[in-house]
Coordinates of C-alpha atoms in Angstrom, one line a residue:
X1 CA 130.6 -80.7 32.0
X2 CA 131.3 -79.1 28.6
X3 CA 128.4 -78.1 26.4
X4 CA 128.9 -75.8 23.4
X5 CA 127.3 -72.4 23.3
X6 CA 125.6 -73.4 20.1
X7 CA 123.7 -76.1 21.9
X8 CA 122.7 -73.7 24.6
X9 CA 121.3 -71.1 22.3
X10 CA 119.5 -73.8 20.3
X11 CA 117.7 -75.3 23.3
X12 CA 117.4 -72.4 25.8
X13 CA 116.2 -73.7 29.1
X14 CA 115.8 -77.3 28.0
X15 CA 118.5 -78.3 30.4
X16 CA 122.2 -78.6 29.8
X17 CA 121.5 -81.4 27.4
X18 CA 119.0 -80.4 24.6
X19 CA 117.1 -83.3 23.2
X20 CA 119.2 -85.2 25.7
X21 CA 118.2 -88.8 25.2
X22 CA 119.3 -88.9 21.6
X23 CA 122.4 -86.8 22.1
X24 CA 125.7 -88.5 21.3
X25 CA 127.0 -87.5 24.8
X26 CA 124.3 -89.8 26.4
X27 CA 124.5 -93.6 26.3
X28 CA 121.1 -95.2 26.1
X29 CA 120.0 -97.9 28.4
X30 CA 116.9 -99.9 27.7
X31 CA 115.0 -102.5 29.6
X32 CA 116.7 -105.5 28.0
X33 CA 120.2 -104.3 27.6
X34 CA 122.3 -101.2 28.0
X35 CA 125.6 -99.7 27.0
X36 CA 128.5 -99.5 29.4
X37 CA 128.3 -96.5 31.7
X38 CA 131.0 -95.6 34.1
X39 CA 107.9 -108.9 47.5
X40 CA 105.8 -106.2 48.4
X41 CA 104.9 -104.2 51.5
X42 CA 102.1 -101.7 51.6
X43 CA 101.6 -99.5 54.6
X44 CA 100.3 -96.2 55.6
X45 CA 101.5 -95.9 59.2
X46 CA 104.7 -97.4 60.6
X47 CA 102.8 -99.0 63.4
X48 CA 101.2 -101.4 61.0
X49 CA 104.5 -102.6 59.4
X50 CA 106.1 -105.9 60.3
X51 CA 109.4 -107.4 59.6
X52 CA 109.3 -110.0 56.9
X53 CA 111.7 -112.6 55.6
X54 CA 110.6 -112.0 52.0
X55 CA 112.6 -109.8 49.7
X56 CA 111.3 -106.3 50.2
X57 CA 110.8 -104.2 47.2
X58 CA 110.3 -100.4 47.1
X59 CA 106.6 -100.5 46.8
X60 CA 105.5 -98.4 49.7
X61 CA 105.5 -94.6 49.8
X62 CA 108.7 -93.9 51.8
X63 CA 108.2 -90.2 51.9
X64 CA 107.2 -87.7 54.5
X65 CA 104.9 -84.9 53.7
X66 CA 104.1 -81.7 55.7
X67 CA 100.9 -80.9 53.9
X68 CA 101.2 -82.4 50.5
X69 CA 104.4 -82.7 48.4
X70 CA 105.2 -84.2 45.0
X71 CA 107.0 -87.5 44.6
X72 CA 110.2 -85.4 44.6
X73 CA 109.4 -83.1 47.5
X74 CA 108.9 -85.0 50.7
X75 CA 110.1 -82.4 53.1
X76 CA 108.2 -79.5 54.6
X77 CA 109.5 -76.0 54.2
X78 CA 113.2 -75.7 55.1
X79 CA 113.6 -72.1 54.4
X80 CA 115.7 -71.3 57.5
X81 CA 114.2 -67.9 57.8
X82 CA 116.6 -66.7 60.4
X83 CA 119.4 -66.8 57.8
X84 CA 117.6 -64.8 55.1
X85 CA 119.3 -62.3 52.9
X86 CA 116.4 -61.3 50.7
X87 CA 117.9 -58.3 49.0
X88 CA 117.1 -58.5 45.3
X89 CA 120.3 -56.8 44.3
X90 CA 122.4 -59.5 46.0
X91 CA 121.4 -62.3 43.6
X92 CA 124.3 -64.5 44.6
X93 CA 124.4 -63.7 48.3
X94 CA 127.0 -61.9 50.4
X95 CA 130.3 -63.2 51.9
X96 CA 129.8 -65.9 54.4
X97 CA 129.8 -65.0 58.0
X98 CA 133.0 -65.2 59.9
X99 CA 131.4 -67.9 62.1
X100 CA 131.5 -70.2 59.1
X101 CA 133.4 -73.4 60.0
X102 CA 134.7 -74.3 56.5
X103 CA 137.0 -72.8 54.0
X104 CA 134.8 -71.9 51.0
X105 CA 135.7 -70.4 47.7
X106 CA 132.5 -68.5 47.4
X107 CA 133.7 -66.3 44.5
X108 CA 134.6 -69.5 42.6
X109 CA 131.2 -71.0 43.2
X110 CA 129.4 -67.8 42.2
X111 CA 131.4 -67.5 39.0
X112 CA 130.8 -71.1 37.9
X113 CA 127.1 -70.9 38.8
X114 CA 126.8 -67.6 37.0
X115 CA 128.5 -69.0 33.9
X116 CA 126.0 -71.9 33.8
X117 CA 123.1 -69.5 34.3
X118 CA 124.2 -67.4 31.4
X119 CA 124.5 -70.4 29.1
X120 CA 121.2 -71.9 30.3
X121 CA 119.2 -68.7 29.9
X122 CA 120.8 -67.4 26.7
X123 CA 118.5 -67.7 23.7
X124 CA 115.5 -68.8 25.8
X125 CA 113.6 -70.6 23.0
X126 CA 111.2 -72.2 25.5
X127 CA 109.8 -68.7 26.2
X128 CA 110.4 -67.4 22.6
X129 CA 108.3 -70.1 21.0
X130 CA 105.2 -68.7 22.7
X131 CA 105.9 -65.1 21.7
X132 CA 103.5 -65.0 18.7
X133 CA 100.2 -65.1 20.7
X134 CA 99.0 -61.5 20.9
X135 CA 96.1 -59.2 20.0
X136 CA 95.9 -57.4 16.7
X137 CA 98.2 -54.4 16.3
X138 CA 97.0 -51.4 18.2
X139 CA 94.2 -53.3 19.9
X140 CA 93.7 -54.8 23.4
X141 CA 92.5 -58.2 24.2
X142 CA 88.8 -58.9 23.5
X143 CA 88.0 -61.3 26.4
X144 CA 84.5 -62.1 25.1
X145 CA 86.0 -63.3 21.8
X146 CA 88.7 -65.3 23.5
X147 CA 86.2 -66.9 25.8
X148 CA 84.1 -67.9 22.7
X149 CA 87.3 -69.3 21.1
X150 CA 88.5 -71.4 24.0
X151 CA 88.1 -74.7 22.1
X152 CA 90.5 -73.5 19.5
X153 CA 93.1 -71.9 21.7
X154 CA 96.4 -73.6 22.7
X155 CA 96.3 -74.0 26.4
X156 CA 100.1 -73.8 26.8
X157 CA 100.1 -70.4 24.9
X158 CA 97.3 -69.0 27.1
X159 CA 99.2 -70.1 30.3
X160 CA 102.4 -68.5 29.1
X161 CA 100.6 -65.3 28.1
X162 CA 99.0 -65.1 31.5
X163 CA 102.4 -65.6 33.1
X164 CA 103.9 -62.9 30.8
X165 CA 101.2 -60.5 32.0
X166 CA 102.0 -61.3 35.6
X167 CA 105.7 -60.8 35.0
X168 CA 105.0 -57.4 33.3
X169 CA 102.8 -56.3 36.1
X170 CA 99.8 -56.1 33.8
X171 CA 97.3 -57.4 36.3
X172 CA 94.1 -56.6 34.3
X173 CA 95.4 -58.7 31.4
X174 CA 96.6 -61.4 33.8
X175 CA 93.1 -61.7 35.4
X176 CA 91.5 -61.7 32.0
X177 CA 93.6 -64.7 31.0
X178 CA 92.8 -66.4 34.3
X179 CA 89.1 -66.1 33.4
X180 CA 89.9 -67.7 30.0
X181 CA 91.9 -70.5 31.6
X182 CA 89.0 -71.4 34.0
X183 CA 87.1 -72.5 30.9
X184 CA 90.0 -74.6 29.5
X185 CA 91.4 -76.5 32.5
X186 CA 90.1 -79.6 34.3
X187 CA 91.4 -81.8 37.1
X188 CA 90.1 -84.9 35.1
X189 CA 91.1 -83.8 31.7
X190 CA 94.2 -84.3 29.5
X191 CA 97.7 -84.0 31.2
X192 CA 98.0 -80.3 30.1
X193 CA 94.5 -79.5 31.3
X194 CA 95.2 -81.0 34.7
X195 CA 98.5 -79.3 34.9
X196 CA 96.9 -76.1 33.7
X197 CA 94.6 -76.2 36.7
X198 CA 97.5 -75.9 39.1
X199 CA 99.6 -73.5 37.0
X200 CA 96.7 -71.1 36.8
X201 CA 96.1 -71.5 40.6
X202 CA 99.8 -70.6 41.1
X203 CA 99.4 -67.5 39.0
X204 CA 96.3 -66.4 40.9
X205 CA 98.1 -67.1 44.2
X206 CA 101.0 -64.9 43.1
X207 CA 98.6 -62.1 42.2
X208 CA 96.5 -62.3 45.4
X209 CA 98.9 -63.3 48.3
X210 CA 102.3 -64.0 49.7
X211 CA 103.8 -66.2 52.4
X212 CA 101.3 -68.3 54.3
X213 CA 98.4 -66.6 52.4
X214 CA 99.5 -68.4 49.3
X215 CA 98.8 -71.8 50.7
X216 CA 95.5 -70.6 52.1
X217 CA 94.6 -69.6 48.5
X218 CA 94.6 -73.3 47.5
X219 CA 91.2 -74.7 47.2
X220 CA 91.9 -78.2 48.3
X221 CA 91.1 -79.1 51.9
X222 CA 93.9 -80.3 54.2
X223 CA 93.9 -84.2 54.1
X224 CA 94.6 -86.3 57.2
X225 CA 98.0 -87.9 57.6
X226 CA 96.6 -91.3 56.6
X227 CA 94.9 -89.8 53.5
X228 CA 98.1 -88.0 52.6
X229 CA 100.1 -91.2 52.8
X230 CA 97.5 -93.0 50.8
X231 CA 97.8 -90.4 48.0
X232 CA 101.6 -90.7 48.1
X233 CA 101.2 -94.4 47.8
X234 CA 99.3 -93.9 44.6
X235 CA 102.0 -91.8 43.0
X236 CA 104.7 -94.2 44.4
X237 CA 103.1 -97.1 42.7
X238 CA 102.4 -95.5 39.3
X239 CA 105.6 -93.5 38.9
X240 CA 109.2 -95.0 39.1
X241 CA 110.9 -91.8 40.4
X242 CA 111.4 -92.9 44.0
X243 CA 112.1 -96.5 43.1
X244 CA 114.8 -95.3 40.7
X245 CA 116.3 -93.2 43.5
X246 CA 116.3 -96.0 46.0
X247 CA 117.5 -98.8 43.7
X248 CA 120.3 -96.9 42.2
X249 CA 121.6 -95.3 45.4
X250 CA 121.4 -98.6 47.3
X251 CA 123.4 -100.4 44.7
X252 CA 126.1 -97.7 44.8
X253 CA 126.1 -97.8 48.6
X254 CA 126.5 -101.6 48.8
X255 CA 129.4 -101.4 46.4
X256 CA 131.1 -98.6 48.3
X257 CA 130.9 -100.4 51.7
X258 CA 131.9 -103.9 50.5
X259 CA 134.2 -105.4 53.1
X260 CA 133.5 -102.8 55.8
X261 CA 132.7 -104.0 59.3
X262 CA 131.2 -100.8 60.7
X263 CA 129.0 -98.7 58.4
X264 CA 127.2 -95.4 59.2
X265 CA 124.6 -94.2 56.7
X266 CA 123.4 -90.6 57.0
X267 CA 120.2 -90.0 55.2
X268 CA 119.0 -86.4 54.8
X269 CA 115.5 -87.5 53.9
X270 CA 114.9 -90.7 55.9
X271 CA 111.1 -90.5 55.6
X272 CA 109.9 -94.0 56.6
X273 CA 113.2 -95.7 56.1
X274 CA 111.9 -98.1 53.4
X275 CA 114.9 -97.6 51.2
X276 CA 117.0 -99.5 53.7
X277 CA 114.9 -102.7 54.0
X278 CA 116.5 -104.1 50.8
X279 CA 120.0 -102.8 51.8
X280 CA 119.7 -104.4 55.3
X281 CA 118.6 -107.7 53.7
X282 CA 121.5 -107.7 51.3
X283 CA 123.9 -107.0 54.2
X284 CA 122.5 -110.0 56.0
X285 CA 123.5 -112.2 53.1
X286 CA 127.1 -111.0 53.1
X287 CA 129.6 -113.8 53.1
X288 CA 131.5 -113.7 56.4
X289 CA 128.7 -112.0 58.2
X290 CA 127.1 -108.5 58.1
X291 CA 128.6 -105.3 59.4
X292 CA 127.4 -103.2 62.3
X293 CA 125.0 -100.8 60.6
X294 CA 124.2 -97.4 62.1
X295 CA 121.7 -95.2 60.3
X296 CA 121.2 -91.5 61.1
X297 CA 117.9 -90.2 59.9
X298 CA 117.5 -86.5 59.3
X299 CA 113.9 -85.4 59.1
X300 CA 111.9 -82.2 59.8
X301 CA 109.6 -82.6 62.8
X302 CA 106.7 -81.5 60.6
X303 CA 107.0 -84.7 58.7
X304 CA 105.5 -86.6 61.6
X305 CA 102.1 -85.4 60.4
X306 CA 102.1 -87.8 57.4
X307 CA 104.1 -90.6 59.1
X308 CA 101.9 -90.7 62.1
X309 CA 104.7 -90.4 64.6
X310 CA 108.3 -89.3 65.2
X311 CA 111.6 -90.7 63.9
X312 CA 111.5 -93.3 66.7
X313 CA 109.0 -95.2 64.6
X314 CA 111.5 -95.4 61.8
X315 CA 114.2 -96.6 64.1
X316 CA 112.0 -99.2 65.7
X317 CA 110.9 -100.5 62.3
X318 CA 114.4 -100.8 60.9
X319 CA 115.7 -102.3 64.1
X320 CA 113.1 -105.0 64.0
X321 CA 113.7 -105.8 60.3
X322 CA 117.5 -105.8 60.9
X323 CA 117.1 -108.3 63.7
X324 CA 115.1 -110.6 61.5
X325 CA 118.0 -110.4 59.0
X326 CA 120.7 -110.9 61.6
X327 CA 122.2 -107.4 61.0
X328 CA 123.6 -105.6 64.1
X329 CA 121.8 -102.2 64.0
X330 CA 121.8 -98.8 65.6
X331 CA 119.6 -95.8 64.8
X332 CA 120.3 -92.2 65.5
X333 CA 117.7 -89.5 64.8
X334 CA 118.3 -85.8 64.0
X335 CA 114.8 -84.2 64.1
X336 CA 115.5 -80.9 62.4
X337 CA 115.6 -79.3 59.0
X338 CA 118.6 -80.2 57.0
X339 CA 119.8 -76.6 57.0
X340 CA 120.0 -76.7 60.8
X341 CA 122.3 -79.8 60.9
X342 CA 125.7 -79.5 62.4
X343 CA 128.4 -82.2 62.8
X344 CA 127.4 -82.9 66.4
X345 CA 123.8 -83.8 65.3
X346 CA 124.9 -86.7 63.1
X347 CA 126.3 -89.2 65.7
X348 CA 129.5 -89.7 63.8
X349 CA 132.1 -91.8 65.6
X350 CA 135.6 -93.0 64.5
X351 CA 135.9 -96.4 63.0
X352 CA 132.8 -96.2 60.8
X353 CA 132.7 -96.1 57.0
X354 CA 130.4 -93.1 56.5
X355 CA 128.0 -92.9 53.5
X356 CA 125.6 -89.9 52.9
X357 CA 122.4 -90.1 51.0
X358 CA 120.6 -87.0 49.5
X359 CA 117.4 -88.3 47.9
X360 CA 115.4 -85.4 46.3
X361 CA 116.1 -83.1 49.3
X362 CA 119.2 -81.0 48.7
X363 CA 117.2 -78.6 46.4
X364 CA 115.3 -77.5 49.5
X365 CA 118.4 -76.1 51.1
X366 CA 118.6 -72.3 50.7
X367 CA 121.6 -71.4 48.6
X368 CA 123.6 -68.2 48.0
X369 CA 120.7 -66.5 46.3
X370 CA 118.5 -66.8 49.4
X371 CA 120.6 -67.1 52.5
X372 CA 123.8 -65.4 53.9
X373 CA 124.6 -68.8 55.4
X374 CA 124.2 -70.6 52.0
X375 CA 123.2 -73.9 53.6
X376 CA 123.3 -75.7 50.3
X377 CA 127.0 -75.4 50.0
X378 CA 127.6 -75.3 53.8
X379 CA 126.1 -78.7 54.1
X380 CA 128.2 -80.1 51.3
X381 CA 131.4 -78.9 53.0
X382 CA 130.2 -80.3 56.3
X383 CA 129.7 -83.7 54.7
X384 CA 133.2 -83.5 53.1
X385 CA 134.7 -83.0 56.5
X386 CA 133.3 -86.4 57.5
X387 CA 135.5 -88.1 54.8
X388 CA 132.6 -90.2 53.6
X389 CA 133.2 -93.3 51.5
X390 CA 130.4 -92.2 49.2
X391 CA 127.8 -89.5 48.7
X392 CA 124.7 -90.3 46.6
X393 CA 122.7 -87.4 45.1
X394 CA 119.3 -87.8 43.5
X395 CA 117.6 -84.8 42.1
X396 CA 115.0 -83.6 39.6
X397 CA 116.6 -82.5 36.3
X398 CA 115.0 -79.0 36.2
X399 CA 116.3 -75.4 36.3
X400 CA 114.1 -73.4 38.6
X401 CA 116.4 -72.1 41.3
X402 CA 117.5 -68.6 40.2
X403 CA 115.7 -68.4 36.8
X404 CA 113.6 -65.2 36.2
X405 CA 109.9 -65.7 36.8
X406 CA 108.8 -66.1 33.2
X407 CA 111.6 -68.6 32.4
X408 CA 110.9 -70.4 35.6
X409 CA 107.2 -70.6 34.7
X410 CA 107.9 -72.1 31.3
X411 CA 110.5 -74.5 32.7
X412 CA 107.9 -75.7 35.3
X413 CA 105.3 -76.0 32.5
X414 CA 107.7 -78.1 30.4
X415 CA 108.9 -80.4 33.2
X416 CA 105.5 -81.0 34.8
X417 CA 103.9 -81.6 31.4
X418 CA 106.1 -84.6 31.1
X419 CA 105.4 -85.7 34.6
X420 CA 101.6 -85.5 34.1
X421 CA 101.9 -87.4 30.8
X422 CA 103.8 -90.1 32.7
X423 CA 101.0 -90.3 35.3
X424 CA 98.4 -90.3 32.6
X425 CA 99.9 -93.4 31.1
X426 CA 99.2 -95.4 34.4
X427 CA 95.8 -94.3 35.5
X428 CA 92.5 -93.4 33.8
X429 CA 91.8 -89.6 33.6
X430 CA 88.7 -89.9 35.8
X431 CA 90.5 -92.0 38.5
X432 CA 89.6 -90.3 41.8
X433 CA 92.7 -91.6 43.6
X434 CA 94.9 -90.1 40.9
X435 CA 93.0 -86.8 41.0
X436 CA 93.5 -86.6 44.8
X437 CA 97.1 -87.6 44.6
X438 CA 97.9 -84.8 42.0
X439 CA 95.9 -82.3 44.0
X440 CA 97.4 -82.9 47.4
X441 CA 100.9 -84.1 46.5
X442 CA 101.9 -82.3 43.3
X443 CA 99.9 -79.1 43.2
X444 CA 101.6 -77.3 46.1
X445 CA 105.1 -77.8 44.7
X446 CA 103.9 -76.2 41.4
X447 CA 102.2 -73.3 43.3
X448 CA 105.3 -72.8 45.4
X449 CA 107.5 -72.5 42.3
X450 CA 105.1 -70.0 40.6
X451 CA 103.7 -68.0 43.5
X452 CA 106.5 -67.7 46.0
X453 CA 109.8 -65.8 46.1
X454 CA 112.8 -65.4 48.4
X455 CA 112.5 -67.6 51.6
X456 CA 109.0 -68.7 50.8
X457 CA 110.0 -70.5 47.6
X458 CA 111.5 -73.8 48.9
X459 CA 111.3 -75.6 45.5
X460 CA 114.6 -74.6 44.0
X461 CA 115.8 -77.2 41.6
X462 CA 119.1 -77.2 39.7
X463 CA 120.3 -79.3 36.8
X464 CA 123.1 -81.8 37.3
X465 CA 125.6 -79.4 35.7
X466 CA 125.1 -77.0 38.6
X467 CA 125.2 -79.7 41.2
X468 CA 128.5 -80.9 39.7
X469 CA 130.0 -77.4 40.2
X470 CA 128.8 -77.3 43.8
X471 CA 130.1 -80.8 44.5
X472 CA 133.5 -80.2 43.0
X473 CA 133.9 -76.8 44.7
X474 CA 133.1 -78.6 48.0
X475 CA 135.9 -81.0 47.4
X476 CA 134.2 -84.0 45.8
X477 CA 135.0 -85.9 42.6
X478 CA 132.4 -87.8 40.6
X479 CA 132.3 -91.6 41.1
X480 CA 130.7 -93.4 38.1
X481 CA 127.4 -95.1 38.7
X482 CA 128.2 -98.8 37.9
X483 CA 126.7 -101.1 35.3
X484 CA 125.2 -103.1 38.2
X485 CA 123.3 -100.0 39.4
X486 CA 122.1 -99.2 35.9
X487 CA 120.9 -102.8 35.5
X488 CA 119.0 -102.7 38.8
X489 CA 117.3 -99.5 37.7
X490 CA 116.5 -101.0 34.3
X491 CA 114.8 -104.0 36.0
X492 CA 112.6 -101.5 38.0
X493 CA 111.5 -99.9 34.7
X494 CA 110.2 -103.2 33.3
X495 CA 107.1 -102.7 35.4
X496 CA 106.3 -99.3 33.9
X497 CA 105.4 -97.7 30.6
X498 CA 107.9 -98.2 27.8
X499 CA 108.4 -94.4 27.5
X500 CA 110.5 -94.4 30.7
X501 CA 114.1 -94.7 29.6
X502 CA 117.6 -94.6 31.2
X503 CA 120.6 -92.9 29.9
X504 CA 124.1 -92.2 31.2
X505 CA 126.4 -89.2 30.9
X506 CA 129.7 -88.4 32.7
X507 CA 129.2 -91.2 35.2
X508 CA 125.6 -90.2 36.2
X509 CA 122.4 -92.1 35.5
X510 CA 119.4 -90.3 34.0
X511 CA 115.8 -91.2 34.1
X512 CA 113.8 -90.0 31.1
X513 CA 110.1 -89.7 30.2
X514 CA 110.4 -90.0 26.4
X515 CA 113.1 -87.4 25.6
X516 CA 112.7 -85.3 28.7
X517 CA 115.3 -85.9 31.5
X518 CA 113.3 -86.2 34.7
X519 CA 115.8 -87.2 37.4
X520 CA 119.5 -87.9 37.9
X521 CA 121.5 -90.1 40.3
X522 CA 125.1 -89.3 40.7
X523 CA 127.7 -90.5 43.2
X524 CA 130.7 -88.6 44.7
X525 CA 133.8 -89.3 46.7
X526 CA 136.2 -86.8 48.4
X527 CA 138.7 -85.6 45.9
X528 CA 142.1 -86.6 47.3
X529 CA 143.9 -84.0 45.2
X530 CA 141.9 -81.0 46.5
X531 CA 142.9 -79.4 49.8
X532 CA 140.4 -77.1 51.5

């Protein structure tokens, strides 16, 4: 992925693609037409679900939550603490252990990632644009005056100045700004006021605690599993992020396994398995009969809290639905964090066409900046060793993994401002369900990115440019998302606000809110020209 240094310095942390939707390197896709680029089921527990002959759409919250995650963060903590290498000097990790089972060009990966970091962080205009908010020369902040002027202050500027004080270790100033922010934010206000509530909470948590204490600093009470699933259902209905992931990945998977008689799908975030209802039904319609379908679901055991039971519930539900569609079906569960997965856990057997799906989950895997084991890249090499027909990767388009604190704060502010605006377009500001959904399913991700470091920070997003480097170094080559997949995604967007848009670049499909890229879907196949 080539982007000029001029573009980087002009846009700072605004992704690899500044003003990306209108950039010539992106091809726009709207809801009625697009340029060439390479029945409803609501449930809260799986026990209440039934197989149906109607066409299932992705209208139920197929996510698992430990104690409240955003639409992109279904997993609980997957920090793999036993593998930590928290030394701040070793930003890119140390050489892999001799016990590693794959040949890995760690130096090459580190070099490529470092090059991307330099280009992304050079000329950080997102931070620089807030640099003019300061007291008069030679004077300190007058908090009484600022409190009196809160209606005239720019909330984003106050948030960034509070973060700057935290980054500088100026705790007195940081707490002063937090007092000002308390007068400016509201969980039922504008998008920036609602987001500001949780950004300020993250700053306070960073100042006052660490580790498990950070989550205790949150003011919201722990919801029950049923309540949590209900909140996720609200976000699932009003935002297209998961439907975009399911629809695009499913279409790519169906194309990749056309004609196969034995198919094995490995999903590293199986959640409730709802993604595969449509896929199973489509396989049941295949001319000449459906294939034998085996699904391996990887899921952290903590996710049973929201699901109301273990992975056996997912297997039973999918098996019942597959039977109604006439699709031979097997389910294999791997109840563990993704970073604990080894080949023997996946139930892989000869004779199956293997497909691997990573829906908004790979960013939870510790990488070379956190863990000696570097599970993010280890997992990709493990998947490559399975010779999969296809790997689908869906991730948030955000750069928060190894960014310095202040840059990470501003990037989080920029990204979630767009997300809260998109939520605002679908529900009234005083809607109690929306307030609860944001509080329990989005706030903790935000707090985690702001308040936590090292192993405790599990929200570590990377832009597609970085994922591309990792995939290529692991031995994969990009496989273009088809026009059919783009069309299917565009059909989903017809039910949402007109500010959601699609765009394509280098074979990947992007979901935008206005001009802000929010998520990407890319597909990968083993590179036949690369030898490990």
